[in-house]
Coordinates of C-alpha atoms in Angstrom, one line a residue:
M14 CA 41.3 59.2 101.5
A15 CA 37.8 59.5 100.1
E16 CA 36.4 56.4 98.3
N17 CA 36.1 56.7 94.7
K18 CA 32.7 55.5 93.6
E19 CA 33.0 56.5 90.0
K20 CA 32.1 53.7 87.7
L21 CA 34.5 53.3 84.8
F22 CA 31.8 52.8 82.2
D23 CA 30.1 56.0 83.2
Q24 CA 33.0 57.6 81.3
F25 CA 31.8 56.5 78.0
P26 CA 28.7 57.3 76.2
E27 CA 26.2 54.5 75.4
T28 CA 26.4 53.1 71.9
S29 CA 23.3 51.8 70.1
Y30 CA 23.2 48.9 67.9
D31 CA 22.7 51.1 64.9
E32 CA 25.7 53.2 65.7
W33 CA 27.8 50.0 66.2
R34 CA 26.8 48.4 62.8
A35 CA 27.6 51.7 61.0
K36 CA 31.0 51.7 62.1
V37 CA 31.4 47.9 61.4
E38 CA 30.2 48.5 57.7
V39 CA 32.7 51.2 57.3
D40 CA 35.3 48.9 58.5
L41 CA 34.2 46.1 56.2
K42 CA 34.9 48.7 53.2
G43 CA 31.8 47.7 51.3
A44 CA 31.7 44.1 51.9
D45 CA 28.3 42.7 52.7
F46 CA 27.6 42.6 56.5
D47 CA 25.5 39.5 56.6
K48 CA 27.7 37.6 54.0
K49 CA 30.6 38.6 56.2
L50 CA 29.6 38.4 59.7
V51 CA 26.4 36.6 60.0
W52 CA 26.8 32.8 60.3
R53 CA 23.9 30.6 59.1
T54 CA 23.8 27.4 61.2
N55 CA 22.9 23.9 60.2
E56 CA 19.8 24.2 62.8
G57 CA 18.2 26.6 60.3
F58 CA 18.7 29.9 61.9
N59 CA 21.2 32.8 61.7
V60 CA 23.7 33.9 64.3
Q61 CA 24.7 37.4 64.7
P62 CA 28.1 38.7 65.5
V63 CA 27.0 40.6 68.6
Y64 CA 24.1 40.3 71.1
R65 CA 22.9 42.8 73.5
A66 CA 20.6 43.1 76.4
E67 CA 17.6 44.0 74.0
D68 CA 18.0 40.5 72.4
I69 CA 16.9 38.7 75.4
A70 CA 14.4 41.2 76.7
G71 CA 11.1 39.3 77.6
L72 CA 12.7 35.8 77.2
K73 CA 11.0 33.4 79.5
T74 CA 14.4 31.6 80.0
T75 CA 15.7 34.3 82.2
E76 CA 12.8 34.2 84.8
S77 CA 13.6 31.1 86.7
L78 CA 16.2 29.9 89.1
P79 CA 18.2 26.8 89.1
G80 CA 16.2 23.8 90.4
Q81 CA 12.9 25.6 89.5
F82 CA 10.4 24.6 86.7
P83 CA 11.0 24.6 83.7
Y84 CA 14.6 23.6 84.7
V85 CA 16.2 25.7 81.9
R86 CA 18.7 26.6 84.4
G87 CA 19.1 23.2 85.7
T88 CA 17.3 20.5 87.7
R89 CA 19.6 20.9 90.8
T90 CA 21.0 23.6 93.0
D91 CA 24.6 22.4 92.6
N92 CA 26.6 21.3 89.5
D93 CA 28.2 18.3 91.0
W94 CA 27.8 15.8 88.0
L95 CA 28.8 12.3 88.1
T96 CA 32.1 11.1 86.5
R97 CA 31.2 7.9 84.5
Q98 CA 33.5 5.4 83.0
N99 CA 32.1 2.6 81.0
I100 CA 34.0 -0.6 81.7
V101 CA 35.5 -2.7 78.8
A102 CA 36.6 -6.2 79.7
D103 CA 36.6 -9.7 78.5
T104 CA 35.2 -11.3 81.6
A105 CA 32.8 -10.1 84.5
E106 CA 35.8 -10.7 86.9
E107 CA 38.1 -8.3 84.9
A108 CA 35.4 -5.9 84.7
N109 CA 34.7 -5.8 88.4
E110 CA 38.4 -5.6 89.1
I111 CA 38.7 -2.6 86.9
A112 CA 35.6 -0.9 88.3
R113 CA 36.8 -1.3 91.8
D114 CA 40.2 0.3 90.8
V115 CA 38.8 3.3 89.0
L116 CA 36.5 3.8 91.9
T117 CA 39.6 4.8 93.9
K118 CA 40.5 7.4 91.3
G119 CA 37.6 9.6 91.4
V120 CA 34.9 7.8 89.2
T121 CA 31.4 8.2 90.7
S122 CA 29.4 6.4 87.9
L123 CA 30.0 3.1 86.3
G124 CA 28.7 1.7 83.0
F125 CA 28.7 -2.1 82.2
K126 CA 27.7 -4.0 79.2
V127 CA 26.0 -7.1 80.2
K128 CA 26.1 -10.2 78.0
N129 CA 25.0 -12.8 80.6
V130 CA 22.5 -12.0 83.4
E131 CA 24.3 -14.3 85.7
D132 CA 27.4 -12.0 85.7
I133 CA 25.7 -9.2 87.4
P134 CA 26.7 -10.1 90.9
T135 CA 30.2 -10.7 89.9
L136 CA 30.1 -7.1 88.1
L137 CA 28.9 -5.7 91.3
K138 CA 30.9 -7.5 93.8
D139 CA 32.2 -5.3 96.6
I140 CA 30.9 -2.0 94.9
D141 CA 29.2 0.4 97.2
L142 CA 25.8 0.3 95.6
A143 CA 24.5 3.2 97.9
T144 CA 26.9 5.7 96.8
V145 CA 27.9 4.6 93.2
E146 CA 25.9 5.1 90.1
I147 CA 25.5 1.8 88.3
N148 CA 24.3 1.8 84.6
L149 CA 23.7 -1.5 82.8
T150 CA 23.4 -1.7 79.1
C151 CA 22.1 -4.9 77.2
C152 CA 20.3 -6.2 74.4
P153 CA 16.6 -5.3 74.8
S154 CA 15.6 -8.8 74.9
K155 CA 17.5 -9.1 78.2
S156 CA 16.6 -5.8 79.9
L157 CA 13.7 -7.4 82.1
A158 CA 16.1 -10.1 83.5
V159 CA 18.9 -7.6 83.9
A160 CA 16.6 -5.3 85.8
E161 CA 15.5 -8.1 88.0
A162 CA 18.9 -9.1 88.6
L163 CA 19.9 -5.6 89.6
V164 CA 17.1 -5.0 91.8
A165 CA 18.0 -8.1 93.6
C166 CA 21.5 -6.9 94.2
V167 CA 20.3 -3.5 95.4
K168 CA 17.9 -5.2 97.9
A169 CA 20.6 -7.5 99.2
A170 CA 22.8 -4.5 99.7
G171 CA 20.0 -2.8 101.6
C172 CA 20.2 0.5 99.6
A173 CA 16.8 0.5 97.6
D174 CA 16.4 4.1 98.8
S175 CA 19.6 5.6 98.0
F176 CA 20.5 3.7 94.9
R177 CA 21.1 5.7 91.7
G178 CA 21.5 3.9 88.2
S179 CA 19.8 2.7 85.1
V180 CA 19.1 -0.3 83.1
S181 CA 18.8 0.4 79.3
Y182 CA 15.6 -0.8 77.6
T183 CA 16.2 0.5 73.9
P184 CA 13.7 -1.4 71.8
L185 CA 14.1 0.9 68.8
R186 CA 18.0 0.3 68.5
R187 CA 17.6 -2.3 65.8
Q188 CA 15.3 -0.1 63.8
L189 CA 17.8 2.8 64.0
V190 CA 21.1 1.0 63.6
K191 CA 20.2 -2.0 61.7
G192 CA 17.2 -0.4 59.7
I193 CA 14.7 -3.1 60.7
E194 CA 11.4 -2.1 59.5
G195 CA 8.3 -1.9 61.8
V196 CA 7.6 -1.4 65.4
D197 CA 5.4 -3.6 67.5
V198 CA 4.3 -1.0 70.1
A199 CA 2.0 -3.5 71.8
E200 CA 5.0 -5.6 72.4
I201 CA 7.3 -2.9 73.6
V202 CA 4.7 -1.5 76.0
A203 CA 4.1 -4.9 77.4
E204 CA 7.7 -5.6 78.1
A205 CA 8.3 -2.0 79.4
C206 CA 5.5 -2.5 81.9
K207 CA 7.0 -5.7 83.2
I208 CA 10.2 -3.7 83.8
L209 CA 8.4 -1.0 85.4
D210 CA 7.0 -3.6 87.8
A211 CA 10.4 -5.2 88.4
V212 CA 12.1 -2.0 89.5
K213 CA 9.1 -0.4 91.4
D214 CA 10.8 -0.8 94.9
V215 CA 14.0 0.9 93.7
R216 CA 13.1 4.6 93.3
G217 CA 16.2 5.7 91.7
L218 CA 16.5 3.1 89.0
R219 CA 15.7 4.7 85.6
C220 CA 14.8 1.7 82.8
L221 CA 13.2 3.6 79.8
T222 CA 16.0 4.8 77.6
V223 CA 16.1 7.8 75.2
Q224 CA 19.2 6.9 73.5
S225 CA 19.6 9.9 71.1
E226 CA 23.4 9.6 71.1
I227 CA 22.8 7.1 68.4
L228 CA 21.5 9.8 66.2
A229 CA 24.2 12.3 66.8
N230 CA 26.9 9.9 66.4
A231 CA 25.4 8.9 63.1
G232 CA 25.6 12.7 62.0
A233 CA 22.6 14.3 63.1
F234 CA 22.4 18.0 63.5
I235 CA 22.0 19.4 67.1
Y236 CA 18.4 20.3 66.7
Q237 CA 17.6 17.0 65.2
E238 CA 19.3 15.1 68.1
L239 CA 17.2 17.3 70.5
G240 CA 14.0 17.1 68.5
Y241 CA 14.0 13.3 68.2
A242 CA 14.8 13.0 71.7
L243 CA 12.0 14.7 72.8
A244 CA 9.7 12.7 70.4
W245 CA 11.4 9.5 71.6
G246 CA 10.6 10.5 75.4
A247 CA 7.1 11.6 74.5
A248 CA 6.5 8.2 72.9
W249 CA 7.3 6.5 76.1
M250 CA 5.0 8.9 78.0
T251 CA 2.1 8.4 75.8
A252 CA 2.5 4.7 75.1
L253 CA 2.6 3.8 78.8
T254 CA 0.0 6.3 80.3
D255 CA -2.3 5.0 77.6
A256 CA -1.6 1.6 79.0
G257 CA -2.7 2.8 82.5
R258 CA 0.7 3.9 84.1
S259 CA 0.8 7.3 85.8
A260 CA 2.7 10.1 84.3
T261 CA 4.8 10.5 87.3
E262 CA 5.9 6.8 87.3
V263 CA 6.8 7.0 83.7
A264 CA 8.6 10.2 83.6
C265 CA 10.6 9.2 86.6
R266 CA 11.9 6.1 84.9
I267 CA 13.1 7.8 81.7
K268 CA 16.7 8.6 81.1
F269 CA 18.2 10.4 78.2
D270 CA 21.6 9.4 76.9
M271 CA 22.6 12.1 74.8
C272 CA 25.7 13.4 72.9
V273 CA 27.8 16.5 72.9
S274 CA 29.6 17.6 70.0
S275 CA 32.5 20.2 69.6
N276 CA 30.0 23.2 68.7
F277 CA 30.8 24.6 72.2
F278 CA 28.0 27.2 72.8
M279 CA 25.3 25.6 70.6
E280 CA 25.7 22.3 72.8
I281 CA 25.4 24.4 76.0
A282 CA 22.3 25.9 74.5
K283 CA 20.9 22.4 73.5
F284 CA 20.9 20.9 76.8
R285 CA 19.3 23.9 78.6
A286 CA 16.8 24.0 75.7
A287 CA 16.2 20.1 76.3
R288 CA 15.3 20.7 80.0
M289 CA 12.9 23.3 79.4
L290 CA 10.9 21.5 76.5
W291 CA 11.1 18.3 78.2
A292 CA 9.5 19.8 81.4
Q293 CA 6.7 21.4 79.4
I294 CA 6.1 18.1 77.6
V295 CA 5.7 16.2 80.9
E296 CA 3.6 18.9 82.2
Q297 CA 1.0 18.1 79.6
Y298 CA 0.6 14.6 81.1
K299 CA -0.4 16.2 84.5
P300 CA 1.9 14.5 86.7
E301 CA 1.7 14.6 90.5
C302 CA 4.5 17.2 91.1
D303 CA 6.8 19.2 89.0
C304 CA 9.8 17.0 90.1
A305 CA 8.7 14.3 87.6
A306 CA 9.4 16.9 84.8
K307 CA 13.0 16.9 85.7
M308 CA 14.9 15.4 82.6
M309 CA 17.9 13.2 83.7
V310 CA 20.8 13.4 81.2
C311 CA 23.8 11.6 80.6
A312 CA 26.1 13.2 77.9
S313 CA 28.7 11.4 76.1
T314 CA 31.4 13.2 73.9
S315 CA 31.1 12.8 70.1
K316 CA 32.4 9.6 68.4
F317 CA 31.5 11.2 64.8
N318 CA 34.2 13.6 64.9
Q319 CA 37.0 11.4 66.3
T320 CA 39.8 10.6 64.1
I321 CA 42.4 7.9 63.5
Y322 CA 45.2 10.1 62.2
D323 CA 46.5 12.7 64.6
A324 CA 44.3 11.1 67.3
H325 CA 45.6 13.1 70.2
V326 CA 43.6 16.1 68.6
N327 CA 40.5 13.9 70.0
L328 CA 41.5 15.3 73.3
L329 CA 41.1 18.9 72.4
R330 CA 37.6 17.9 71.0
S331 CA 36.4 15.8 73.9
Q332 CA 37.6 18.5 76.3
T333 CA 35.6 21.3 74.9
E334 CA 32.7 18.9 74.6
T335 CA 33.1 17.8 78.3
F336 CA 33.3 21.5 79.2
S337 CA 30.0 22.3 77.3
A338 CA 28.2 19.4 78.9
C339 CA 29.4 20.6 82.6
V340 CA 28.6 24.2 81.9
A341 CA 25.2 23.0 80.7
G342 CA 24.4 21.2 83.9
V343 CA 24.0 17.6 82.8
D344 CA 23.8 14.8 85.4
S345 CA 26.6 12.6 84.2
I346 CA 29.4 12.7 81.8
V347 CA 31.3 10.1 79.6
T348 CA 34.4 11.4 78.1
T349 CA 35.2 9.2 75.3
P350 CA 38.8 7.9 75.1
F351 CA 40.8 9.3 72.3
D352 CA 42.0 6.0 71.0
L353 CA 38.3 4.6 70.5
P354 CA 38.3 4.9 66.8
Y355 CA 41.2 2.4 66.2
K356 CA 41.4 0.0 69.2
T357 CA 39.9 -0.8 72.6
P358 CA 40.9 1.9 74.9
D359 CA 43.7 1.0 77.2
A360 CA 44.5 2.0 80.8
F361 CA 46.3 5.2 79.6
S362 CA 43.5 6.8 77.5
E363 CA 40.9 5.8 80.1
R364 CA 43.0 7.6 82.6
I365 CA 43.4 10.6 80.5
A366 CA 39.4 10.6 79.9
R367 CA 38.7 10.5 83.5
N368 CA 41.4 13.3 84.2
Q369 CA 39.6 15.7 81.4
Q370 CA 36.7 15.8 83.8
F371 CA 38.6 16.2 86.9
L372 CA 40.4 19.1 85.2
L373 CA 37.1 20.8 85.3
K374 CA 36.2 19.9 88.7
E375 CA 39.5 20.2 90.7
E376 CA 41.3 22.7 88.7
S377 CA 38.5 25.1 87.3
H378 CA 35.8 24.3 90.0
M379 CA 33.1 24.0 87.5
D380 CA 31.1 21.9 89.8
K381 CA 30.8 24.7 92.3
V382 CA 29.0 27.0 89.6
V383 CA 25.5 26.5 88.8
D384 CA 24.5 27.5 85.2
P385 CA 27.3 29.9 84.5
A386 CA 26.0 30.5 81.0
G387 CA 22.7 32.0 82.5
G388 CA 22.0 35.4 81.5
S389 CA 24.5 35.3 78.5
Y390 CA 22.8 37.3 75.8
Y391 CA 24.3 34.8 73.3
V392 CA 23.5 31.6 75.2
E393 CA 20.1 32.5 76.2
T394 CA 19.3 33.7 72.5
L395 CA 20.8 30.2 71.4
T396 CA 18.8 28.4 73.8
V397 CA 15.5 29.8 72.5
A398 CA 16.4 29.5 68.7
I399 CA 17.5 25.9 69.1
A400 CA 14.4 25.2 71.2
N401 CA 12.2 26.7 68.4
E402 CA 13.7 24.4 65.6
A403 CA 13.6 21.2 67.8
W404 CA 10.1 22.0 68.8
K405 CA 9.1 22.1 64.9
L406 CA 10.8 18.8 64.6
F407 CA 9.1 17.3 67.4
L408 CA 5.6 18.6 66.0
A409 CA 6.4 17.1 62.8
T410 CA 7.4 13.8 64.3
E411 CA 4.1 13.8 66.2
E412 CA 2.2 14.4 62.9
Q413 CA 3.8 11.2 61.3
G414 CA 2.5 9.1 64.5
G415 CA 5.2 9.8 66.8
F416 CA 8.6 8.6 67.3
F417 CA 7.9 4.9 67.4
E418 CA 6.1 5.1 64.0
A419 CA 8.5 7.4 62.3
A420 CA 11.4 5.3 63.4
G421 CA 9.5 2.1 62.3
K422 CA 9.1 3.7 58.8
G423 CA 12.4 4.8 58.4
E424 CA 11.7 8.6 58.5
V425 CA 14.0 9.3 61.3
Q426 CA 16.7 7.5 59.7
R427 CA 16.4 9.1 56.2
A428 CA 16.3 12.6 57.7
V429 CA 19.6 11.7 60.0
N430 CA 21.1 10.2 56.9
E431 CA 20.6 13.3 54.8
S432 CA 22.3 15.3 57.4
C433 CA 25.1 12.9 57.7
T434 CA 25.6 13.0 53.8
K435 CA 25.9 16.8 54.1
R436 CA 28.3 16.8 56.7
H437 CA 30.6 14.4 55.0
A438 CA 30.1 16.6 52.0
D439 CA 31.2 19.7 54.0
V440 CA 34.2 17.8 55.4
A441 CA 35.1 16.9 51.8
R442 CA 34.9 20.7 51.0
R443 CA 36.7 21.9 54.2
K444 CA 33.5 23.6 55.2
E445 CA 33.6 21.4 58.3
I446 CA 37.2 21.3 59.5
L447 CA 38.7 18.1 61.1
L448 CA 42.1 19.1 62.4
G449 CA 44.8 16.9 61.4
T450 CA 42.6 15.2 58.8
N451 CA 41.2 17.5 56.3
Q452 CA 43.3 20.4 57.5
Y453 CA 47.0 20.8 58.7
P454 CA 47.6 17.0 58.5
N455 CA 50.8 15.5 59.9
I456 CA 51.9 14.2 56.6
N457 CA 54.7 11.9 58.0
E458 CA 52.4 9.9 60.4
K459 CA 51.4 6.4 59.8
A460 CA 48.4 4.8 61.2
A461 CA 47.9 1.1 59.6
D462 CA 49.9 -0.4 62.3
K463 CA 48.0 0.8 65.2
I464 CA 44.6 0.0 64.0
E465 CA 43.4 -3.0 66.1
K466 CA 39.8 -3.1 65.2
T467 CA 37.4 -2.4 62.3
E468 CA 34.2 -0.3 62.9
G469 CA 31.0 -2.2 62.9
C470 CA 27.8 -2.3 64.9
G471 CA 29.6 -3.8 68.0
C472 CA 26.8 -5.9 68.9
G473 CA 28.3 -9.2 67.9
C474 CA 25.0 -10.4 66.2
G475 CA 26.4 -10.7 62.8
C476 CA 23.1 -9.1 61.4
K477 CA 22.9 -7.1 58.2
K478 CA 21.9 -3.7 57.7
G479 CA 18.6 -3.0 55.9
P480 CA 17.8 -0.1 53.7
N481 CA 16.6 2.3 56.5
A482 CA 19.7 1.9 58.6
L483 CA 21.7 4.9 59.8
I484 CA 24.9 5.5 57.9
A485 CA 26.7 5.8 61.2
K486 CA 30.1 6.7 59.6
R487 CA 32.5 8.9 61.3
A488 CA 33.4 12.2 59.4
A489 CA 36.9 11.5 58.9
T490 CA 36.6 8.0 57.6
D491 CA 36.6 8.9 53.9
F492 CA 40.0 10.9 54.3
E493 CA 41.4 8.2 56.3
E494 CA 40.7 5.5 53.7
L495 CA 42.7 7.8 51.2
R496 CA 45.7 7.9 53.5
L497 CA 45.6 4.1 54.6
A498 CA 45.3 3.4 50.8
T499 CA 48.7 5.5 50.4
E500 CA 50.4 3.6 53.4
A501 CA 49.4 0.3 51.6
A502 CA 50.7 1.4 48.1
P503 CA 54.1 0.0 46.9
K504 CA 55.5 3.6 46.5
R505 CA 54.5 6.7 48.2
P506 CA 53.7 9.5 45.7
K507 CA 55.9 12.6 45.8
V508 CA 54.5 16.1 45.3
F509 CA 56.9 18.8 44.4
M510 CA 56.2 22.4 45.0
L511 CA 57.5 24.3 41.9
T512 CA 57.8 27.7 43.5
I513 CA 58.5 30.8 41.3
G514 CA 57.7 34.4 40.9
N515 CA 56.0 36.5 43.6
L516 CA 57.5 35.6 47.0
A517 CA 54.4 36.1 49.1
M518 CA 52.1 34.2 46.8
R519 CA 54.3 31.3 45.9
L520 CA 54.9 30.9 49.8
A521 CA 51.1 31.1 50.4
R522 CA 50.2 28.5 47.6
A523 CA 52.8 26.1 48.5
Q524 CA 51.6 26.0 52.0
F525 CA 48.1 25.7 50.8
S526 CA 49.1 22.9 48.5
T527 CA 51.2 21.0 51.2
N528 CA 48.1 20.9 53.4
F529 CA 46.0 19.9 50.5
F530 CA 48.0 16.8 49.2
G531 CA 49.3 15.9 52.7
C532 CA 45.5 15.0 53.4
A533 CA 46.4 11.9 51.2
G534 CA 49.5 11.2 53.0
Y535 CA 51.7 12.0 50.1
E536 CA 55.2 13.1 50.6
I537 CA 55.7 16.8 50.2
I538 CA 58.9 18.3 48.8
D539 CA 58.9 22.1 49.2
N540 CA 61.5 24.6 47.9
L541 CA 62.7 28.1 48.3
G542 CA 62.1 29.0 44.6
F543 CA 63.5 28.8 41.1
N544 CA 64.5 31.2 38.7
T545 CA 62.9 29.5 35.5
V546 CA 60.2 26.7 35.1
E547 CA 62.5 24.7 33.3
E548 CA 65.1 24.4 36.4
G549 CA 62.1 23.8 38.6
V550 CA 61.0 20.7 36.4
D551 CA 64.4 19.3 36.2
A552 CA 64.7 19.5 40.0
A553 CA 61.2 17.9 40.6
L554 CA 62.1 15.0 38.0
A555 CA 65.6 14.6 39.7
A556 CA 63.6 14.2 43.0
G557 CA 61.5 11.5 41.6
A558 CA 58.3 13.7 41.7
D559 CA 54.9 12.1 40.7
V560 CA 53.1 15.4 40.9
V561 CA 54.4 19.0 40.2
V562 CA 52.5 21.7 41.5
L563 CA 53.2 25.3 40.3
C564 CA 53.0 27.9 43.0
S565 CA 53.1 31.5 41.9
S566 CA 50.7 34.4 41.4
D567 CA 47.6 34.8 39.2
D568 CA 49.4 37.3 36.9
E569 CA 52.4 35.2 36.3
Y570 CA 50.3 32.0 35.4
A571 CA 49.4 33.0 32.0
E572 CA 53.1 32.7 31.0
L573 CA 54.5 30.3 33.5
A574 CA 51.9 27.6 33.5
P575 CA 51.9 26.7 29.7
A576 CA 55.7 27.0 29.8
A577 CA 56.0 24.4 32.7
F578 CA 53.3 22.1 31.5
K579 CA 55.1 21.9 28.1
Y580 CA 58.3 21.3 29.3
L581 CA 57.2 18.8 31.9
D582 CA 55.6 17.0 28.8
G583 CA 53.7 14.4 30.9
R584 CA 56.6 13.0 32.7
A585 CA 54.6 13.8 35.9
E586 CA 51.1 15.1 37.0
F587 CA 50.9 19.0 36.6
V588 CA 48.9 20.9 38.9
V589 CA 48.2 24.7 39.2
A590 CA 47.8 26.1 42.8
G591 CA 44.9 28.6 42.5
N592 CA 42.0 29.6 40.4
P593 CA 43.5 32.3 38.0
A594 CA 41.4 34.5 35.7
C595 CA 43.1 32.7 32.9
T596 CA 41.9 29.2 33.9
D597 CA 40.0 28.6 30.6
E598 CA 43.1 29.4 28.6
L599 CA 45.2 27.0 30.6
K600 CA 42.6 24.3 30.3
A601 CA 42.7 25.0 26.5
A602 CA 46.4 24.4 26.7
G603 CA 45.8 21.1 28.1
I604 CA 46.1 21.8 31.9
K605 CA 43.3 19.9 33.8
D606 CA 44.3 20.0 37.6
F607 CA 43.9 23.2 39.7
V608 CA 43.8 23.1 43.6
H609 CA 42.1 26.0 45.3
V610 CA 39.6 26.6 48.1
R611 CA 36.5 26.1 45.9
V612 CA 37.4 22.4 45.0
N613 CA 36.2 19.4 46.8
V614 CA 39.4 18.0 48.4
L615 CA 38.2 14.6 48.9
D616 CA 37.1 13.9 45.3
T617 CA 40.3 15.5 43.9
L618 CA 42.6 13.5 46.0
R619 CA 40.6 10.1 45.1
D620 CA 41.2 11.0 41.6
F621 CA 45.0 11.4 42.2
N622 CA 45.0 8.3 44.3
A623 CA 43.5 6.3 41.2
R624 CA 46.2 7.8 39.0
L625 CA 49.3 7.5 41.2
L626 CA 48.8 4.4 43.4
N627 CA 48.7 1.6 40.8
K628 CA 51.7 2.9 38.9

């Protein structure tokens, strides 16, 4: 049999972008192409509905290989990232026991929060420091002592040449989290130099931290986290090279602790852009070799978008986030346990978090594929677009005197807080969806009894926040406060769907209204339909309804809404589901409540809570 070498796509003529767009515009039936299909990102650029080869023609990002400068495709020639678990325990002995246990379950990187320097030998007891990455976080005032203690343990284990790990030195944390004004750069540099001297014999120990995850978990946009991370790293480079340290020494001691959110492709592009821009920044300091320009990144899945209600949806969020991070080629990943917003993670949630990474390694073999997004028309374009926006912010921060200066004056915090406020407003209006919270809630779920902790700084210092502090409030917090107030009320409000008229419209609007009022945790009473509004109102009152929602079609509201409102006669709150053309006439008749896609869900439900919960 003769071999058939015919290629499938040779049977079809090439189609230009103009031809494709012309066809799409016909299918849109007069609707505006840009308004319907072009997405405007929070990062300040547009995303098109389709990308082609010509969109990446000439892009420098496609010219290098994995492991080659400027490392846009990765700093390694493999993708075997480290699976990190941050150990939470009451004592050093308990932490060590948990750590040794999880090391038998696939974990290759450990994180410990150090309260007492004397605990470090106990934390690391019987752990193979030559093969396990060790990361110690602590109060900045203890970083030097912690570094010295860790180095002593590493040397005692005889693995100074093979050890990998980090000690966090984050002197700006108080400025960012607490809003403390002013930064003593000279003091920071002096302490950093002492730490660099302390770790000089352990090549793989990173001790200068860029903790941009703080910004992301406070609501920063993707380009902001990246832009400020680069500025933070450059601040370390400038301050310490000015102090006489070599560029190679400083760059090789910096570690980036970054966040990864659920915006799948944008996050992949962010990390690719981060490596590329950081390499170019370090290059300007004239290091001895390109290897100093390799960015080391630990990515942690987002806490900002985690929820208390329908908490298992957090697993879906963190899975896509972990996937983004591994595709992007980061060095290590922390998958945040799904129950973190309301309790100290237990053994079950930590096991699930580990397994989320192992699924990607053992089931999908993502550790065997280097830069799988490389060459993608979409991802390559996003990489450049995000890099451009982050670079603008980096330059603007440099013009403000650099990251240390900008954070000390509160400029960084103000910018992030503006973004956080916008994102909360978008959640309130459902422009940003949190499944199970502001859309499709489980209306019968109770959460008050499972909350074991309140949100706070977590440092145990009891210090108060200043005016320049990051807001740092999860996106779901406002809606959760509504539902918790409903749970605490003496009587759970009942919302009755008075469905009447056009079958399709009444079903659609009843479903919309069920979702709407379910976000406050109200009891929903749906119905198959009524023949008259009087019949519906009587049924609502018999059911003990606090709110009656009229669900019908726009054409029928002009007659049905005034009749139902008059017959109800103030015996319950009355709501029209929709935004009909006759709205002004209905308002003139005394009807004031309408629910539809353009209203602020949060503000509307707050208003209803104020009316209903204190009856």
